[in-house]
């Protein structure tokens, strides 16, 4: 990649923490190289405390765009100039474009469409299905709303009563008011309700950070009776490729366990389009990311 970088190279950033594990720099830089685009993509460890200064840096340095991940997806919104309709509805951002490099920052969200496309590519139909999901942060909110828009019959969200719980209440309200999906929210501490919900669902989505560092030895499901052969288990974490949840589900009979690589790929492809105006060479990138 070094031979491609010169005084005209445009920078795309990724701001999150922890983030050094991310495959996004590899994905975008390989796509830039494949298409011969004069861009470079770099990851920066940025949390909520540094976020305001980081956004000002994007403006000041003319960085052409940035991906945004935990814990910044909602916190970044006050520092932006404009939100796409989807980002406004979701209340979270994972992609920022610097319009014409002039400092006008527009927030977009691609997590939800990325997740739904990942499920579709695995042969999973969400329309008219009952879905249980955990997680109410930026990614979870985007997935929940997109699932409802894509025709999920019933969406049952479980979350611990933390800083995201009020956001989850708003998400449920938005879904019930704007789609035909019936959405509910329950405190994850109610394990009886959680297990009962999964038993009545065809898809379980874990949109939390449980399973990735530093929680790589944890899983929200530990009861073998919860797992059925026909239950689709989708964990948005992609490093490790098989989380404790996915391993547990596979070992106890689940026929389809899906990690977050597909979601990462397809949300990245949409972000790539926002950054460059070009289509990411998805098949080429998929071979790089999914090879063992």
mmCIF file of C-alpha atoms in Angstrom:
data_model
loop_
_atom_site.group_PDB
_atom_site.id
_atom_site.type_symbol
_atom_site.label_atom_id
_atom_site.label_comp_id
_atom_site.label_asym_id
_atom_site.label_seq_id
_atom_site.Cartn_x
_atom_site.Cartn_y
_atom_site.Cartn_z
ATOM 1 C CA UNK A 1 0.000 0.000 0.000
ATOM 2 C CA UNK A 2 2.886 2.386 0.712
ATOM 3 C CA UNK A 3 3.607 3.003 -2.959
ATOM 4 C CA UNK A 4 0.082 4.302 -3.390
ATOM 5 C CA UNK A 5 0.386 7.001 -0.717
ATOM 6 C CA UNK A 6 1.525 10.428 -1.833
ATOM 7 C CA UNK A 7 0.723 14.083 -1.257
ATOM 8 C CA UNK A 8 -2.677 13.692 -2.904
ATOM 9 C CA UNK A 9 -3.869 10.679 -0.913
ATOM 10 C CA UNK A 10 -7.197 11.208 0.872
ATOM 11 C CA UNK A 11 -7.595 9.858 4.410
ATOM 12 C CA UNK A 12 -10.537 7.906 5.834
ATOM 13 C CA UNK A 13 -10.523 7.274 9.583
ATOM 14 C CA UNK A 14 -12.067 4.850 12.049
ATOM 15 C CA UNK A 15 -12.684 6.188 15.551
ATOM 16 C CA UNK A 16 -13.571 3.821 18.388
ATOM 17 C CA UNK A 17 -12.124 2.003 21.378
ATOM 18 C CA UNK A 18 -11.019 -0.742 21.510
ATOM 19 C CA UNK A 19 -10.356 -0.794 17.776
ATOM 20 C CA UNK A 20 -6.882 -2.193 16.953
ATOM 21 C CA UNK A 21 -8.484 -5.592 16.317
ATOM 22 C CA UNK A 22 -10.712 -4.230 13.545
ATOM 23 C CA UNK A 23 -10.689 -5.718 10.056
ATOM 24 C CA UNK A 24 -12.071 -2.499 8.568
ATOM 25 C CA UNK A 25 -8.656 -1.012 7.684
ATOM 26 C CA UNK A 26 -7.724 -4.188 5.813
ATOM 27 C CA UNK A 27 -11.081 -4.309 4.063
ATOM 28 C CA UNK A 28 -11.091 -0.689 2.882
ATOM 29 C CA UNK A 29 -7.393 -0.448 2.015
ATOM 30 C CA UNK A 30 -7.529 -3.647 -0.022
ATOM 31 C CA UNK A 31 -10.613 -2.324 -1.825
ATOM 32 C CA UNK A 32 -8.877 1.008 -2.531
ATOM 33 C CA UNK A 33 -5.873 -0.851 -3.947
ATOM 34 C CA UNK A 34 -8.015 -3.180 -6.043
ATOM 35 C CA UNK A 35 -9.835 -0.241 -7.641
ATOM 36 C CA UNK A 36 -6.769 1.997 -7.863
ATOM 37 C CA UNK A 37 -8.281 4.692 -5.645
ATOM 38 C CA UNK A 38 -5.973 7.197 -3.954
ATOM 39 C CA UNK A 39 -7.309 6.759 -0.418
ATOM 40 C CA UNK A 40 -5.900 5.386 2.829
ATOM 41 C CA UNK A 41 -7.891 4.117 5.816
ATOM 42 C CA UNK A 42 -6.529 4.268 9.386
ATOM 43 C CA UNK A 43 -7.864 3.340 12.836
ATOM 44 C CA UNK A 44 -7.617 5.659 15.845
ATOM 45 C CA UNK A 45 -8.311 4.794 19.487
ATOM 46 C CA UNK A 46 -10.961 7.381 20.403
ATOM 47 C CA UNK A 47 -13.500 7.228 23.231
ATOM 48 C CA UNK A 48 -16.196 9.647 24.314
ATOM 49 C CA UNK A 49 -13.700 11.906 26.120
ATOM 50 C CA UNK A 50 -11.608 12.473 22.996
ATOM 51 C CA UNK A 51 -14.501 12.444 20.566
ATOM 52 C CA UNK A 52 -15.172 16.180 20.274
ATOM 53 C CA UNK A 53 -11.521 16.902 19.491
ATOM 54 C CA UNK A 54 -11.391 13.991 17.043
ATOM 55 C CA UNK A 55 -14.364 15.317 15.101
ATOM 56 C CA UNK A 56 -12.788 18.757 14.988
ATOM 57 C CA UNK A 57 -9.680 17.051 13.655
ATOM 58 C CA UNK A 58 -11.694 15.518 10.832
ATOM 59 C CA UNK A 59 -12.847 19.002 9.869
ATOM 60 C CA UNK A 60 -9.466 20.686 10.279
ATOM 61 C CA UNK A 61 -7.464 18.029 8.409
ATOM 62 C CA UNK A 62 -9.968 17.568 5.612
ATOM 63 C CA UNK A 63 -10.356 13.859 6.365
ATOM 64 C CA UNK A 64 -12.886 12.733 3.763
ATOM 65 C CA UNK A 65 -14.846 10.394 5.975
ATOM 66 C CA UNK A 66 -14.819 8.243 9.050
ATOM 67 C CA UNK A 67 -16.334 5.081 10.377
ATOM 68 C CA UNK A 68 -17.546 5.243 13.963
ATOM 69 C CA UNK A 69 -17.859 2.340 16.364
ATOM 70 C CA UNK A 70 -18.394 1.729 20.082
ATOM 71 C CA UNK A 71 -18.685 3.743 22.250
ATOM 72 C CA UNK A 72 -19.139 6.714 19.906
ATOM 73 C CA UNK A 73 -22.092 5.888 17.653
ATOM 74 C CA UNK A 74 -24.613 7.960 19.581
ATOM 75 C CA UNK A 75 -22.223 10.349 21.314
ATOM 76 C CA UNK A 76 -20.957 11.734 17.989
ATOM 77 C CA UNK A 77 -24.328 13.087 16.846
ATOM 78 C CA UNK A 78 -24.142 16.524 18.578
ATOM 79 C CA UNK A 79 -20.857 17.221 16.778
ATOM 80 C CA UNK A 80 -22.219 16.630 13.267
ATOM 81 C CA UNK A 81 -23.910 19.081 10.902
ATOM 82 C CA UNK A 82 -26.467 16.776 9.327
ATOM 83 C CA UNK A 83 -27.951 13.295 9.646
ATOM 84 C CA UNK A 84 -29.284 11.019 6.930
ATOM 85 C CA UNK A 85 -32.976 10.069 7.347
ATOM 86 C CA UNK A 86 -31.977 6.580 8.510
ATOM 87 C CA UNK A 87 -29.448 7.883 11.050
ATOM 88 C CA UNK A 88 -32.035 10.326 12.362
ATOM 89 C CA UNK A 89 -34.562 7.529 12.858
ATOM 90 C CA UNK A 90 -32.008 5.204 14.461
ATOM 91 C CA UNK A 91 -30.376 7.905 16.582
ATOM 92 C CA UNK A 92 -26.904 6.524 15.891
ATOM 93 C CA UNK A 93 -24.138 6.955 13.330
ATOM 94 C CA UNK A 94 -21.465 4.553 12.103
ATOM 95 C CA UNK A 95 -20.336 6.447 8.985
ATOM 96 C CA UNK A 96 -19.477 10.128 8.579
ATOM 97 C CA UNK A 97 -18.821 11.878 5.293
ATOM 98 C CA UNK A 98 -17.035 15.207 4.991
ATOM 99 C CA UNK A 99 -18.954 16.841 2.167
ATOM 100 C CA UNK A 100 -16.460 17.912 -0.506
ATOM 101 C CA UNK A 101 -13.775 17.930 2.202
ATOM 102 C CA UNK A 102 -15.081 21.338 3.304
ATOM 103 C CA UNK A 103 -15.970 20.461 6.905
ATOM 104 C CA UNK A 104 -19.714 19.801 6.540
ATOM 105 C CA UNK A 105 -20.080 16.459 8.314
ATOM 106 C CA UNK A 106 -22.996 14.177 7.511
ATOM 107 C CA UNK A 107 -23.814 11.133 9.649
ATOM 108 C CA UNK A 108 -25.100 7.898 8.139
ATOM 109 C CA UNK A 109 -25.917 4.464 9.548
ATOM 110 C CA UNK A 110 -25.197 1.244 7.644
ATOM 111 C CA UNK A 111 -25.243 -1.346 10.455
ATOM 112 C CA UNK A 112 -28.875 -2.339 10.011
ATOM 113 C CA UNK A 113 -28.789 -2.901 6.268
ATOM 114 C CA UNK A 114 -25.461 -4.699 6.663
ATOM 115 C CA UNK A 115 -26.921 -7.105 9.221
ATOM 116 C CA UNK A 116 -30.035 -7.834 7.187
ATOM 117 C CA UNK A 117 -27.996 -8.473 4.046
ATOM 118 C CA UNK A 118 -25.687 -10.784 5.998
ATOM 119 C CA UNK A 119 -28.675 -12.850 7.134
ATOM 120 C CA UNK A 120 -30.079 -12.935 3.617
ATOM 121 C CA UNK A 121 -26.751 -14.138 2.206
ATOM 122 C CA UNK A 122 -26.915 -17.013 4.705
ATOM 123 C CA UNK A 123 -30.382 -17.955 3.459
ATOM 124 C CA UNK A 124 -32.215 -16.547 6.479
ATOM 125 C CA UNK A 125 -35.562 -14.861 5.789
ATOM 126 C CA UNK A 126 -36.613 -12.316 8.419
ATOM 127 C CA UNK A 127 -39.991 -11.376 7.000
ATOM 128 C CA UNK A 128 -42.907 -12.525 9.164
ATOM 129 C CA UNK A 129 -40.515 -14.057 11.695
ATOM 130 C CA UNK A 130 -40.427 -13.695 15.476
ATOM 131 C CA UNK A 131 -37.001 -12.427 16.541
ATOM 132 C CA UNK A 132 -35.421 -12.113 19.968
ATOM 133 C CA UNK A 133 -32.446 -9.803 20.261
ATOM 134 C CA UNK A 134 -30.163 -8.446 22.957
ATOM 135 C CA UNK A 135 -28.420 -5.102 22.806
ATOM 136 C CA UNK A 136 -29.723 -1.556 22.548
ATOM 137 C CA UNK A 137 -26.644 0.459 21.656
ATOM 138 C CA UNK A 138 -25.961 2.012 18.264
ATOM 139 C CA UNK A 139 -25.621 -1.238 16.317
ATOM 140 C CA UNK A 140 -28.507 -2.909 18.139
ATOM 141 C CA UNK A 141 -30.791 0.040 17.457
ATOM 142 C CA UNK A 142 -29.917 0.088 13.764
ATOM 143 C CA UNK A 143 -30.495 -3.661 13.456
ATOM 144 C CA UNK A 144 -33.798 -3.498 15.338
ATOM 145 C CA UNK A 145 -35.226 -0.720 13.185
ATOM 146 C CA UNK A 146 -34.021 -2.235 9.905
ATOM 147 C CA UNK A 147 -35.414 -5.643 10.907
ATOM 148 C CA UNK A 148 -38.792 -4.024 11.539
ATOM 149 C CA UNK A 149 -38.647 -2.157 8.226
ATOM 150 C CA UNK A 150 -37.763 -5.430 6.460
ATOM 151 C CA UNK A 151 -40.904 -7.128 7.726
ATOM 152 C CA UNK A 152 -40.113 -8.903 10.994
ATOM 153 C CA UNK A 153 -43.473 -9.833 12.531
ATOM 154 C CA UNK A 154 -42.464 -9.489 16.156
ATOM 155 C CA UNK A 155 -39.244 -8.158 17.697
ATOM 156 C CA UNK A 156 -38.533 -8.844 21.349
ATOM 157 C CA UNK A 157 -35.650 -6.760 22.678
ATOM 158 C CA UNK A 158 -33.894 -7.647 25.917
ATOM 159 C CA UNK A 159 -31.340 -5.364 27.546
ATOM 160 C CA UNK A 160 -29.870 -4.801 30.971
ATOM 161 C CA UNK A 161 -31.165 -1.691 32.697
ATOM 162 C CA UNK A 162 -28.141 0.421 31.764
ATOM 163 C CA UNK A 163 -27.561 3.709 29.947
ATOM 164 C CA UNK A 164 -29.021 2.226 26.760
ATOM 165 C CA UNK A 165 -32.342 1.137 28.268
ATOM 166 C CA UNK A 166 -34.105 4.458 27.735
ATOM 167 C CA UNK A 167 -32.879 4.434 24.132
ATOM 168 C CA UNK A 168 -34.366 0.957 23.750
ATOM 169 C CA UNK A 169 -37.712 2.280 24.992
ATOM 170 C CA UNK A 170 -37.577 4.944 22.288
ATOM 171 C CA UNK A 171 -36.635 2.348 19.664
ATOM 172 C CA UNK A 172 -39.626 0.190 20.566
ATOM 173 C CA UNK A 173 -41.876 3.241 20.360
ATOM 174 C CA UNK A 174 -40.519 4.209 16.923
ATOM 175 C CA UNK A 175 -40.993 0.671 15.599
ATOM 176 C CA UNK A 176 -44.542 0.364 16.874
ATOM 177 C CA UNK A 177 -45.505 3.789 15.518
ATOM 178 C CA UNK A 178 -43.800 3.556 12.116
ATOM 179 C CA UNK A 179 -43.890 -0.107 11.058
ATOM 180 C CA UNK A 180 -46.180 -3.139 11.157
ATOM 181 C CA UNK A 181 -43.779 -4.940 13.490
ATOM 182 C CA UNK A 182 -44.796 -5.496 17.107
ATOM 183 C CA UNK A 183 -41.846 -4.559 19.315
ATOM 184 C CA UNK A 184 -41.411 -5.105 23.049
ATOM 185 C CA UNK A 185 -38.659 -4.420 25.579
ATOM 186 C CA UNK A 186 -37.857 -6.511 28.653
ATOM 187 C CA UNK A 187 -35.112 -6.252 31.244
ATOM 188 C CA UNK A 188 -32.552 -8.980 30.589
ATOM 189 C CA UNK A 189 -32.555 -9.782 34.295
ATOM 190 C CA UNK A 190 -35.888 -11.549 33.666
ATOM 191 C CA UNK A 191 -34.268 -14.776 32.514
ATOM 192 C CA UNK A 192 -37.553 -16.689 32.502
ATOM 193 C CA UNK A 193 -39.008 -14.274 29.947
ATOM 194 C CA UNK A 194 -35.737 -14.285 27.980
ATOM 195 C CA UNK A 195 -35.662 -18.065 27.635
ATOM 196 C CA UNK A 196 -39.371 -18.226 26.848
ATOM 197 C CA UNK A 197 -38.948 -15.604 24.126
ATOM 198 C CA UNK A 198 -36.117 -17.504 22.462
ATOM 199 C CA UNK A 199 -38.171 -20.713 22.543
ATOM 200 C CA UNK A 200 -40.860 -18.893 20.537
ATOM 201 C CA UNK A 201 -38.441 -17.242 18.089
ATOM 202 C CA UNK A 202 -36.873 -18.458 14.865
ATOM 203 C CA UNK A 203 -33.903 -16.047 15.100
ATOM 204 C CA UNK A 204 -31.800 -14.866 18.032
ATOM 205 C CA UNK A 205 -29.559 -11.830 17.476
ATOM 206 C CA UNK A 206 -26.884 -10.805 19.974
ATOM 207 C CA UNK A 207 -26.036 -7.168 19.232
ATOM 208 C CA UNK A 208 -24.051 -6.612 22.425
ATOM 209 C CA UNK A 209 -20.299 -6.570 22.877
ATOM 210 C CA UNK A 210 -20.396 -9.756 24.941
ATOM 211 C CA UNK A 211 -18.071 -12.269 23.324
ATOM 212 C CA UNK A 212 -15.392 -9.809 22.231
ATOM 213 C CA UNK A 213 -12.501 -8.565 24.352
ATOM 214 C CA UNK A 214 -12.553 -8.151 27.303
ATOM 215 C CA UNK A 215 -15.719 -10.298 27.516
ATOM 216 C CA UNK A 216 -14.565 -13.069 25.170
ATOM 217 C CA UNK A 217 -15.186 -15.770 27.801
ATOM 218 C CA UNK A 218 -18.805 -14.739 28.381
ATOM 219 C CA UNK A 219 -22.131 -15.554 26.734
ATOM 220 C CA UNK A 220 -25.674 -14.379 27.411
ATOM 221 C CA UNK A 221 -26.957 -17.904 26.767
ATOM 222 C CA UNK A 222 -25.638 -20.733 28.915
ATOM 223 C CA UNK A 223 -28.639 -23.079 29.143
ATOM 224 C CA UNK A 224 -28.531 -25.916 26.567
ATOM 225 C CA UNK A 225 -32.321 -26.182 26.628
ATOM 226 C CA UNK A 226 -32.550 -22.761 24.968
ATOM 227 C CA UNK A 227 -30.841 -24.054 21.814
ATOM 228 C CA UNK A 228 -32.859 -25.823 19.092
ATOM 229 C CA UNK A 229 -31.700 -27.167 15.710
ATOM 230 C CA UNK A 230 -33.984 -24.719 13.870
ATOM 231 C CA UNK A 231 -32.918 -21.649 15.882
ATOM 232 C CA UNK A 232 -30.722 -19.252 13.897
ATOM 233 C CA UNK A 233 -28.102 -17.719 16.203
ATOM 234 C CA UNK A 234 -26.516 -14.503 14.908
ATOM 235 C CA UNK A 235 -23.750 -12.772 16.894
ATOM 236 C CA UNK A 236 -22.592 -9.406 15.522
ATOM 237 C CA UNK A 237 -19.109 -9.919 17.022
ATOM 238 C CA UNK A 238 -16.607 -11.046 14.384
ATOM 239 C CA UNK A 239 -13.384 -11.280 16.377
ATOM 240 C CA UNK A 240 -13.176 -14.003 17.528
ATOM 241 C CA UNK A 241 -14.867 -15.603 14.521
ATOM 242 C CA UNK A 242 -16.580 -18.053 16.847
ATOM 243 C CA UNK A 243 -17.672 -16.431 20.094
ATOM 244 C CA UNK A 244 -18.511 -18.416 23.184
ATOM 245 C CA UNK A 245 -22.203 -18.001 22.273
ATOM 246 C CA UNK A 246 -21.763 -19.392 18.764
ATOM 247 C CA UNK A 247 -19.632 -22.271 19.984
ATOM 248 C CA UNK A 248 -22.175 -23.103 22.680
ATOM 249 C CA UNK A 249 -25.056 -22.954 20.180
ATOM 250 C CA UNK A 250 -23.220 -25.113 17.646
ATOM 251 C CA UNK A 251 -22.210 -27.709 20.234
ATOM 252 C CA UNK A 252 -25.802 -27.983 21.445
ATOM 253 C CA UNK A 253 -27.391 -28.543 18.086
ATOM 254 C CA UNK A 254 -28.022 -25.213 16.365
ATOM 255 C CA UNK A 255 -27.702 -25.837 12.620
ATOM 256 C CA UNK A 256 -27.061 -22.224 11.624
ATOM 257 C CA UNK A 257 -24.694 -20.022 13.634
ATOM 258 C CA UNK A 258 -23.587 -16.755 12.050
ATOM 259 C CA UNK A 259 -20.841 -14.384 13.166
ATOM 260 C CA UNK A 260 -20.518 -10.676 12.447
ATOM 261 C CA UNK A 261 -18.147 -10.912 9.476
ATOM 262 C CA UNK A 262 -20.945 -10.668 6.921
ATOM 263 C CA UNK A 263 -22.491 -7.695 8.674
ATOM 264 C CA UNK A 264 -19.086 -6.016 8.852
ATOM 265 C CA UNK A 265 -18.538 -6.665 5.146
ATOM 266 C CA UNK A 266 -21.878 -5.326 3.931
ATOM 267 C CA UNK A 267 -22.090 -2.323 6.237
ATOM 268 C CA UNK A 268 -18.535 -1.565 5.112
ATOM 269 C CA UNK A 269 -19.501 -1.831 1.465
ATOM 270 C CA UNK A 270 -22.257 0.738 1.969
ATOM 271 C CA UNK A 271 -19.877 3.039 3.847
ATOM 272 C CA UNK A 272 -17.304 2.608 1.055
ATOM 273 C CA UNK A 273 -19.909 3.860 -1.410
ATOM 274 C CA UNK A 274 -20.530 6.923 0.767
ATOM 275 C CA UNK A 275 -16.792 7.658 0.982
ATOM 276 C CA UNK A 276 -15.784 7.122 -2.640
ATOM 277 C CA UNK A 277 -18.897 6.970 -4.801
ATOM 278 C CA UNK A 278 -17.646 3.569 -6.016
ATOM 279 C CA UNK A 279 -18.926 0.053 -5.366
ATOM 280 C CA UNK A 280 -16.695 -2.035 -3.138
ATOM 281 C CA UNK A 281 -15.414 -5.205 -4.891
ATOM 282 C CA UNK A 282 -17.367 -7.334 -2.423
ATOM 283 C CA UNK A 283 -16.504 -10.769 -3.839
ATOM 284 C CA UNK A 284 -12.785 -9.966 -3.747
ATOM 285 C CA UNK A 285 -12.968 -8.614 -0.184
ATOM 286 C CA UNK A 286 -15.086 -11.557 0.935
ATOM 287 C CA UNK A 287 -12.360 -13.956 -0.173
ATOM 288 C CA UNK A 288 -9.812 -12.019 1.895
ATOM 289 C CA UNK A 289 -11.950 -11.778 5.019
ATOM 290 C CA UNK A 290 -13.488 -15.228 5.068
ATOM 291 C CA UNK A 291 -10.417 -17.286 4.247
ATOM 292 C CA UNK A 292 -9.243 -19.465 7.127
#
